[in-house]
Short mmCIF file of C-alpha atoms and ligand atoms in Angstrom, two decimals:
data_model
loop_
_atom_site.label_atom_id
_atom_site.label_comp_id
_atom_site.label_asym_id
_atom_site.label_seq_id
_atom_site.Cartn_x
_atom_site.Cartn_y
_atom_site.Cartn_z
CA MET A 26 -25.80 -1.77 -12.29
CA SER A 27 -25.68 -1.23 -8.53
CA THR A 28 -22.87 0.67 -6.82
CA LEU A 29 -21.64 -2.70 -5.54
CA ASP A 30 -21.44 -4.08 -9.09
CA ASP A 31 -19.61 -0.96 -10.33
CA VAL A 32 -17.08 -0.94 -7.49
CA ARG A 33 -16.52 -4.67 -7.80
CA ALA A 34 -15.93 -4.44 -11.55
CA LEU A 35 -13.44 -1.59 -11.14
CA GLU A 36 -11.50 -3.42 -8.42
CA ALA A 37 -11.54 -6.67 -10.40
CA GLN A 38 -9.58 -4.84 -13.10
CA HIS A 39 -7.26 -2.70 -11.03
CA ILE A 40 -6.72 -4.03 -7.50
CA VAL A 41 -4.42 -6.96 -6.77
CA PRO A 42 -6.51 -9.87 -5.48
CA THR A 43 -5.10 -10.12 -1.94
CA TYR A 44 -8.41 -9.43 -0.16
CA LYS A 45 -11.65 -11.40 -0.09
CA ARG A 46 -14.17 -8.63 0.44
CA GLN A 47 -17.72 -8.98 1.74
CA PRO A 48 -20.43 -7.79 -0.67
CA VAL A 49 -21.07 -4.28 0.64
CA VAL A 50 -19.78 -0.79 -0.22
CA PHE A 51 -19.55 1.63 2.68
CA VAL A 52 -19.66 5.33 1.90
CA ARG A 53 -20.21 7.05 5.27
CA GLY A 54 -19.88 6.53 9.00
CA ALA A 55 -21.26 8.25 12.11
CA GLY A 56 -20.56 7.05 15.65
CA MET A 57 -21.27 3.31 15.91
CA TYR A 58 -22.86 3.09 12.46
CA LEU A 59 -21.66 2.59 8.90
CA TYR A 60 -23.88 3.37 5.92
CA ASP A 61 -23.78 1.58 2.58
CA ALA A 62 -24.29 3.12 -0.84
CA ASP A 63 -28.08 2.58 -0.55
CA GLY A 64 -28.22 4.37 2.82
CA LYS A 65 -28.69 1.16 4.85
CA ALA A 66 -27.26 1.47 8.40
CA TYR A 67 -25.04 -1.19 9.98
CA LEU A 68 -24.13 -1.36 13.67
CA ASP A 69 -20.33 -1.64 13.46
CA MET A 70 -18.98 -4.06 16.08
CA LEU A 71 -15.54 -4.10 14.42
CA SER A 72 -14.63 -0.40 14.10
CA GLY A 73 -12.32 -1.05 11.13
CA ILE A 74 -10.64 -3.92 13.08
CA GLY A 75 -10.20 -2.04 16.33
CA VAL A 76 -9.17 1.28 14.76
CA ALA A 77 -12.04 3.79 15.05
CA ALA A 78 -11.76 3.83 18.85
CA ARG A 79 -13.93 6.96 19.12
CA GLY A 80 -16.48 5.78 16.55
CA HIS A 81 -16.77 7.03 12.98
CA ALA A 82 -16.44 10.71 12.08
CA ASP A 83 -15.79 11.69 15.70
CA PRO A 84 -16.25 15.49 15.78
CA ALA A 85 -13.17 16.29 17.95
CA LEU A 86 -10.87 14.05 15.88
CA THR A 87 -12.29 15.32 12.60
CA ALA A 88 -11.84 18.97 13.61
CA ALA A 89 -8.25 18.40 14.81
CA ILE A 90 -7.24 16.58 11.62
CA ALA A 91 -8.86 19.22 9.41
CA GLU A 92 -7.10 22.01 11.27
CA GLN A 93 -3.75 20.21 11.15
CA ALA A 94 -4.12 19.43 7.43
CA ALA A 95 -4.71 23.13 6.81
CA THR A 96 -1.64 24.06 8.90
CA LEU A 97 1.13 21.51 8.27
CA MET A 98 1.07 17.73 7.69
CA GLN A 99 4.61 16.60 6.94
CA VAL A 100 8.15 17.86 7.38
CA SER A 101 9.99 14.46 7.49
CA ASN A 102 12.24 13.34 10.31
CA LEU A 103 15.02 15.66 9.12
CA TYR A 104 13.47 18.37 11.30
CA TYR A 105 11.75 18.87 14.64
CA HIS A 106 8.04 19.55 14.93
CA PRO A 107 6.06 20.10 18.14
CA LEU A 108 3.75 17.06 18.10
CA GLN A 109 5.96 13.91 18.17
CA GLY A 110 7.33 14.52 21.64
CA GLU A 111 3.84 15.40 22.87
CA ALA A 112 2.31 12.15 21.52
CA ALA A 113 5.25 10.12 22.90
CA LYS A 114 4.86 11.71 26.35
CA ARG A 115 1.24 10.54 26.49
CA LEU A 116 2.18 7.01 25.37
CA SER A 117 4.81 6.94 28.06
CA ALA A 118 2.29 8.01 30.72
CA LEU A 119 0.02 5.12 29.69
CA SER A 120 2.66 2.40 29.30
CA GLY A 121 5.49 3.30 31.68
CA LEU A 122 7.95 2.93 28.79
CA PRO A 123 9.86 6.18 28.41
CA ARG A 124 10.66 6.33 24.68
CA THR A 125 8.83 5.94 21.36
CA PHE A 126 9.67 5.34 17.70
CA PHE A 127 6.81 6.34 15.39
CA CYS A 128 5.94 4.53 12.15
CA ASN A 129 2.87 3.99 9.98
CA SER A 130 1.27 0.61 10.77
CA GLY A 131 1.21 -2.33 13.14
CA ALA A 132 3.52 -4.47 11.04
CA GLU A 133 6.04 -1.63 10.91
CA ALA A 134 5.87 -1.29 14.70
CA MET A 135 6.75 -4.99 14.91
CA GLU A 136 9.61 -4.61 12.42
CA ALA A 137 11.06 -1.92 14.66
CA CYS A 138 10.66 -4.19 17.72
CA LEU A 139 12.60 -7.00 16.02
CA LYS A 140 15.35 -4.69 14.79
CA PHE A 141 15.69 -2.91 18.13
CA ALA A 142 15.94 -6.24 19.99
CA ARG A 143 18.70 -7.42 17.64
CA ARG A 144 20.44 -4.05 17.94
CA TYR A 145 20.29 -4.22 21.74
CA TRP A 146 22.28 -7.47 21.81
CA TYR A 147 24.64 -6.31 19.07
CA THR A 148 25.47 -3.21 21.12
CA ALA A 149 25.86 -5.41 24.21
CA GLY A 150 28.49 -7.45 22.33
CA GLU A 151 26.37 -10.63 22.32
CA ARG A 152 26.31 -10.98 18.57
CA SER A 153 25.05 -14.55 18.45
CA ARG A 154 21.94 -13.54 20.34
CA THR A 155 19.70 -13.21 17.27
CA GLU A 156 16.86 -15.72 17.72
CA PHE A 157 13.20 -15.18 18.61
CA VAL A 158 10.62 -17.24 20.48
CA ALA A 159 7.02 -16.60 19.39
CA LEU A 160 3.67 -18.28 20.04
CA GLU A 161 1.39 -20.70 18.26
CA HIS A 162 -1.75 -18.79 17.16
CA GLY A 163 0.35 -15.58 17.24
CA PHE A 164 -0.10 -12.88 14.58
CA SER A 165 2.24 -9.91 14.20
CA GLY A 166 1.66 -8.73 10.62
CA ARG A 167 2.59 -9.56 7.05
CA THR A 168 5.89 -7.82 6.29
CA MET A 169 8.85 -10.22 6.18
CA GLY A 170 10.01 -9.71 9.76
CA ALA A 171 6.55 -9.59 11.33
CA LEU A 172 5.54 -12.61 9.22
CA SER A 173 8.54 -14.51 10.52
CA VAL A 174 7.09 -14.37 14.05
CA THR A 175 3.50 -15.03 12.86
CA HIS A 176 2.47 -18.64 13.32
CA ASN A 177 -0.12 -19.46 10.64
CA ALA A 178 1.56 -21.62 7.96
CA HIS A 179 -0.98 -20.47 5.37
CA TYR A 180 0.39 -16.90 5.64
CA ARG A 181 4.04 -17.95 5.89
CA GLU A 182 4.77 -20.77 3.51
CA PRO A 183 4.56 -19.02 0.11
CA PHE A 184 7.18 -16.52 1.33
CA ASN A 185 9.87 -18.79 2.74
CA PRO A 186 12.65 -18.44 3.61
CA LEU A 187 11.72 -15.97 6.34
CA ILE A 188 14.13 -14.74 9.02
CA PRO A 189 15.81 -17.77 10.60
CA GLY A 190 15.93 -18.80 14.24
CA VAL A 191 12.25 -18.43 15.20
CA THR A 192 10.75 -21.08 17.51
CA PHE A 193 6.99 -21.30 18.15
CA VAL A 194 5.73 -22.42 21.55
CA ASN A 195 2.24 -23.57 22.58
CA PRO A 196 0.76 -20.88 24.90
CA ALA A 197 -0.97 -23.63 26.89
CA ASP A 198 2.48 -24.96 27.88
CA PRO A 199 4.41 -22.52 30.15
CA ALA A 200 7.20 -25.06 30.75
CA ALA A 201 7.80 -25.30 26.98
CA LEU A 202 8.42 -21.55 26.87
CA VAL A 203 10.99 -21.66 29.65
CA ALA A 204 12.69 -24.60 27.89
CA ALA A 205 12.70 -22.83 24.48
CA VAL A 206 14.35 -19.59 25.66
CA SER A 207 18.14 -19.68 25.83
CA ASN A 208 21.08 -17.30 25.79
CA ARG A 209 20.71 -17.23 21.98
CA THR A 210 17.19 -15.72 22.28
CA ALA A 211 17.08 -12.00 21.51
CA ALA A 212 13.40 -11.67 22.47
CA ILE A 213 10.13 -13.40 23.22
CA ILE A 214 7.17 -12.08 21.21
CA ALA A 215 3.65 -12.50 22.56
CA GLU A 216 0.33 -10.67 22.20
CA PRO A 217 -1.15 -10.42 25.72
CA ILE A 218 -4.47 -11.33 24.06
CA GLN A 219 -4.00 -13.10 20.73
CA GLY A 220 -6.35 -11.35 18.33
CA GLU A 221 -6.23 -12.83 14.82
CA GLY A 222 -5.43 -16.21 16.38
CA GLY A 223 -8.90 -16.37 17.96
CA VAL A 224 -9.14 -13.83 20.84
CA ARG A 225 -7.07 -15.91 23.28
CA PRO A 226 -5.77 -14.16 26.43
CA LEU A 227 -2.47 -15.48 27.79
CA SER A 228 -2.97 -17.33 31.07
CA ARG A 229 -1.41 -15.97 34.28
CA GLU A 230 0.78 -19.11 34.32
CA PHE A 231 2.09 -18.36 30.85
CA ALA A 232 2.72 -14.71 31.76
CA ALA A 233 4.67 -15.93 34.80
CA ALA A 234 6.70 -18.21 32.49
CA ILE A 235 7.59 -15.21 30.29
CA ASN A 236 8.79 -13.35 33.40
CA GLU A 237 10.76 -16.42 34.53
CA ALA A 238 12.43 -16.93 31.13
CA CYS A 239 13.39 -13.24 30.93
CA ALA A 240 14.78 -13.25 34.48
CA LYS A 241 16.79 -16.44 33.87
CA THR A 242 18.36 -15.53 30.52
CA GLY A 243 18.10 -11.73 30.24
CA THR A 244 15.96 -12.14 27.10
CA LEU A 245 13.84 -9.13 26.13
CA TYR A 246 10.04 -9.42 26.00
CA ILE A 247 8.16 -7.76 23.12
CA ALA A 248 4.45 -7.24 23.91
CA ASP A 249 2.45 -6.96 20.69
CA GLU A 250 -0.38 -4.70 21.88
CA ILE A 251 -1.46 -3.62 18.41
CA GLN A 252 -4.94 -5.10 18.92
CA SER A 253 -5.21 -5.45 22.72
CA GLY A 254 -3.67 -2.09 23.68
CA LEU A 255 -4.84 1.50 24.08
CA GLY A 256 -7.85 0.88 26.28
CA ARG A 257 -9.41 -1.97 24.29
CA THR A 258 -9.59 -4.19 27.39
CA GLY A 259 -10.24 -1.45 29.96
CA TYR A 260 -6.52 -1.33 30.80
CA PRO A 261 -4.16 1.03 28.98
CA PHE A 262 -2.29 -2.14 27.88
CA TYR A 263 -3.16 -5.74 28.68
CA PHE A 264 0.43 -6.62 29.67
CA GLN A 265 -0.30 -4.54 32.78
CA ALA A 266 -3.24 -6.79 33.69
CA LEU A 267 -1.00 -9.86 33.38
CA GLY A 268 1.90 -8.49 35.44
CA LEU A 269 4.31 -8.48 32.48
CA SER A 270 7.24 -6.06 32.09
CA PRO A 271 8.07 -5.71 28.40
CA ASP A 272 11.15 -3.90 27.13
CA LEU A 273 9.36 -3.24 23.85
CA VAL A 274 5.67 -2.70 23.07
CA SER A 275 4.16 -2.46 19.58
CA VAL A 276 1.15 -0.17 19.11
CA GLY A 277 -1.02 0.49 16.05
CA LYS A 278 -4.67 0.31 15.03
CA ALA A 279 -6.52 2.65 17.44
CA LEU A 280 -3.60 5.03 17.90
CA GLY A 281 -4.68 7.39 15.10
CA GLY A 282 -8.39 6.60 15.26
CA GLY A 283 -8.21 5.92 11.49
CA VAL A 284 -5.19 8.02 10.50
CA PRO A 285 -2.41 5.47 9.81
CA ILE A 286 0.19 5.51 12.60
CA GLY A 287 2.11 2.87 14.55
CA ALA A 288 4.55 3.12 17.44
CA THR A 289 7.23 1.06 19.14
CA LEU A 290 7.57 1.91 22.83
CA VAL A 291 10.90 1.00 24.44
CA SER A 292 12.68 0.95 27.77
CA GLU A 293 15.59 3.24 28.49
CA ARG A 294 18.13 0.40 28.13
CA VAL A 295 16.87 -0.55 24.64
CA SER A 296 16.78 3.10 23.59
CA ALA A 297 20.36 3.53 24.81
CA ALA A 298 21.51 0.87 22.32
CA LEU A 299 20.17 2.81 19.31
CA SER A 300 21.97 5.39 17.19
CA PRO A 301 20.96 7.74 14.36
CA GLY A 302 20.52 5.74 11.15
CA ASP A 303 19.60 2.45 12.83
CA HIS A 304 16.00 2.83 11.70
CA GLY A 305 13.80 5.44 10.06
CA THR A 306 10.79 6.26 7.88
CA THR A 307 9.73 9.22 5.78
CA TYR A 308 6.19 9.62 7.14
CA GLY A 309 6.64 8.13 10.63
CA GLY A 310 5.23 10.43 13.30
CA ASN A 311 4.28 13.25 10.95
CA LEU A 312 2.17 16.13 12.21
CA LEU A 313 -1.15 14.83 10.87
CA ALA A 314 -0.74 11.38 12.44
CA CYS A 315 0.58 12.74 15.74
CA ARG A 316 -2.24 15.27 16.00
CA ALA A 317 -4.74 12.43 15.59
CA ALA A 318 -2.87 10.31 18.17
CA ILE A 319 -2.86 13.16 20.68
CA VAL A 320 -6.66 13.45 20.42
CA VAL A 321 -7.06 9.65 20.91
CA LEU A 322 -4.54 9.54 23.78
CA GLU A 323 -6.01 12.58 25.52
CA GLN A 324 -9.26 10.71 26.15
CA LEU A 325 -7.34 7.66 27.42
CA THR A 326 -4.88 9.49 29.64
CA ASN A 327 -7.58 11.45 31.43
CA GLY A 328 -8.95 8.07 32.51
CA SER A 329 -12.66 8.43 31.76
CA LEU A 330 -12.66 6.13 28.73
CA LEU A 331 -10.91 3.26 30.54
CA GLU A 332 -13.54 3.29 33.27
CA HIS A 333 -16.27 3.32 30.60
CA VAL A 334 -14.72 0.31 28.76
CA ARG A 335 -14.52 -1.69 32.00
CA ARG A 336 -18.15 -0.92 32.84
CA VAL A 337 -19.74 -1.56 29.44
CA GLY A 338 -17.34 -4.48 28.84
CA ALA A 339 -18.65 -6.24 31.96
CA HIS A 340 -22.24 -5.62 30.84
CA PHE A 341 -21.40 -7.01 27.38
CA GLU A 342 -19.79 -10.11 28.86
CA SER A 343 -22.86 -10.90 30.95
CA ARG A 344 -25.14 -10.46 27.90
CA LEU A 345 -22.86 -12.76 25.86
CA LYS A 346 -23.01 -15.37 28.62
CA GLY A 347 -26.83 -15.24 28.36
CA LEU A 348 -26.52 -15.73 24.59
CA ALA A 349 -24.20 -18.73 25.04
CA ALA A 350 -26.61 -20.29 27.57
CA LYS A 351 -29.32 -20.15 24.90
CA HIS A 352 -27.25 -21.30 21.91
CA PRO A 353 -25.04 -24.36 22.53
CA VAL A 354 -23.12 -23.70 19.28
CA ILE A 355 -21.25 -21.07 21.37
CA THR A 356 -18.81 -23.14 23.42
CA GLU A 357 -16.68 -20.41 25.04
CA ILE A 358 -16.55 -16.63 25.48
CA ARG A 359 -13.03 -15.19 25.53
CA GLY A 360 -11.42 -11.78 25.84
CA ALA A 361 -11.67 -8.74 28.06
CA GLY A 362 -13.37 -5.34 27.97
CA LEU A 363 -14.44 -4.64 24.40
CA MET A 364 -12.27 -7.33 22.78
CA ARG A 365 -14.51 -10.39 22.65
CA GLY A 366 -14.52 -13.69 20.81
CA LEU A 367 -17.25 -16.32 20.74
CA GLN A 368 -15.76 -19.76 20.16
CA LEU A 369 -18.23 -21.72 18.03
CA SER A 370 -18.32 -25.47 17.48
CA VAL A 371 -18.67 -24.85 13.70
CA ASP A 372 -17.41 -22.46 11.00
CA ALA A 373 -18.34 -18.87 11.98
CA LEU A 374 -18.84 -17.65 8.40
CA PRO A 375 -22.60 -18.27 7.96
CA PHE A 376 -23.25 -16.34 11.19
CA ILE A 377 -21.12 -13.40 10.03
CA ASP A 378 -22.95 -13.27 6.68
CA LEU A 379 -26.44 -13.38 8.17
CA ALA A 380 -25.50 -10.79 10.80
CA ARG A 381 -24.34 -8.42 8.05
CA GLU A 382 -27.58 -8.92 6.13
CA ARG A 383 -29.39 -7.96 9.35
CA GLY A 384 -27.30 -4.78 9.76
CA LEU A 385 -24.63 -5.99 12.20
CA LEU A 386 -20.90 -6.12 11.43
CA VAL A 387 -18.83 -8.78 13.22
CA ASN A 388 -16.07 -10.95 11.78
CA ARG A 389 -14.59 -14.41 11.72
CA THR A 390 -11.11 -15.19 12.95
CA ASP A 391 -9.36 -18.56 13.28
CA GLU A 392 -12.25 -20.15 11.27
CA THR A 393 -14.56 -20.86 14.20
CA VAL A 394 -14.35 -17.66 16.26
CA LEU A 395 -16.81 -14.76 15.94
CA ARG A 396 -14.90 -11.63 16.94
CA MET A 397 -16.10 -8.21 18.09
CA LEU A 398 -13.99 -5.05 18.55
CA PRO A 399 -16.47 -2.15 18.72
CA ALA A 400 -15.52 1.49 19.23
CA LEU A 401 -14.46 2.11 22.84
CA THR A 402 -17.15 4.77 23.17
CA ILE A 403 -20.03 2.33 22.51
CA ASP A 404 -22.88 2.36 25.08
CA THR A 405 -24.95 -0.47 26.55
CA THR A 406 -27.91 0.30 24.26
CA ASP A 407 -25.87 -0.52 21.14
CA LEU A 408 -24.20 -3.52 22.85
CA ASP A 409 -27.66 -4.86 23.75
CA LYS A 410 -28.80 -4.29 20.18
CA ALA A 411 -25.81 -6.29 18.88
CA VAL A 412 -26.64 -9.18 21.23
CA GLU A 413 -30.29 -9.11 20.16
CA ILE A 414 -29.37 -9.31 16.46
CA LEU A 415 -26.89 -12.13 17.22
CA ASP A 416 -29.67 -13.96 19.08
CA THR A 417 -31.82 -13.97 15.92
CA VAL A 418 -28.80 -15.00 13.83
CA PHE A 419 -27.93 -17.98 16.08
CA THR A 420 -31.59 -19.02 16.06
CA ASP A 421 -31.96 -18.81 12.29
CA VAL A 422 -28.62 -20.29 11.17
CA LYS A 423 -29.26 -23.23 13.49
CA ALA A 424 -32.75 -23.62 12.01
CA ALA A 425 -31.47 -23.40 8.40
C1 PLP B 8 -1.62 -8.25 17.18
C2 PLP B 8 -1.34 -7.68 15.83
N1 PLP B 8 -0.08 -7.42 15.47
C3 PLP B 8 0.21 -6.87 14.27
C4 PLP B 8 -0.77 -6.58 13.36
C5 PLP B 8 -0.41 -5.96 12.04
O1 PLP B 8 -0.88 -4.64 11.98
P1 PLP B 8 -1.12 -3.92 10.56
O2 PLP B 8 -2.24 -4.65 9.89
O3 PLP B 8 -1.46 -2.49 10.92
O4 PLP B 8 0.17 -4.02 9.81
C6 PLP B 8 -2.09 -6.85 13.68
C7 PLP B 8 -3.17 -6.61 12.70
O5 PLP B 8 -4.23 -7.18 12.75
C8 PLP B 8 -2.39 -7.41 14.95
O6 PLP B 8 -3.65 -7.69 15.31
#
């Protein structure tokens, strides 16, 4: 029996079947590479779905976590510790939003956004202002609140009824957004670049419609930056590139570089509506997670990584354009920086599978989109290598 057979058999008995895994067992990572149980190396263009922003087993992150684990990991939110305020200060410097609530995942960061938006209007005395406007193709997570503002019916339907009063608008139709937002809308939810929905950046026209709807009705805007934020696009957050001014921003994935942590960043006026007991979590913002976040944020706040992402992201885009010129199955290249999607005219799955067999990890999203979210520290040599492997994959799947 191979390690894969053993692991598969164990999981088949003991793990609930909510994931469809690809046939590989990873046991080690270093920089841009993952290694399977047989020692085969894979160039990782996904970084754990945009999480390992500094690559795998980053020495500075590893050393900080090890030291923190040996010192103190958890005291709960009953007490102060020195690292939450420090991590929040760095998030504030990057986002312009002064205050942070820490939690443990992206979905939890969205739950906090939804609760805080409702609480804001409750405090303001507008108690009928409870509804949300979200986007077609939008994805905000799988807990009940986050799922309620996630568009895909396949994820939603088995769990109905979800929270009521959510309207979905087509992001290609800015006028529809302005029409959908009323003085019953607590908040608009939109990812500045839709990730799971197919790597689809909002247009400038749609961003302007969000600003218009907020100005007209006072509605809050929640930017879901869980995938597009923290330097992924070469900007600290992509709402900044689009000229948006959110009152709430959800953050997750890359924040801990692999240590689970999420955050909801809020404006002063939203924070002022909150009181002790309105929300909370046992682990949220513990010392281990905050120490990891401080290491990740340090590299972003000193600016050097953002410049790197912009530079290598532009190089990657031009290489992908060359690939698309050669392979007509690629009909569009979308995204920014190191968040890239290749729109294919067919199902992306056979390309993903062959790429993996050839030592390259990419994934499929929205059925026909091949998505890449490499570590932010990747260099042009590895990006070129990824494009070269993809070139052989597009040649051979087409020929098959
Ligand atoms: C934009 C966006 N929001 C929310 C989530 C949910 O985050 P998590 O899986 O950490 O709960 C994701 C995860 O893919 C995401 O991409």
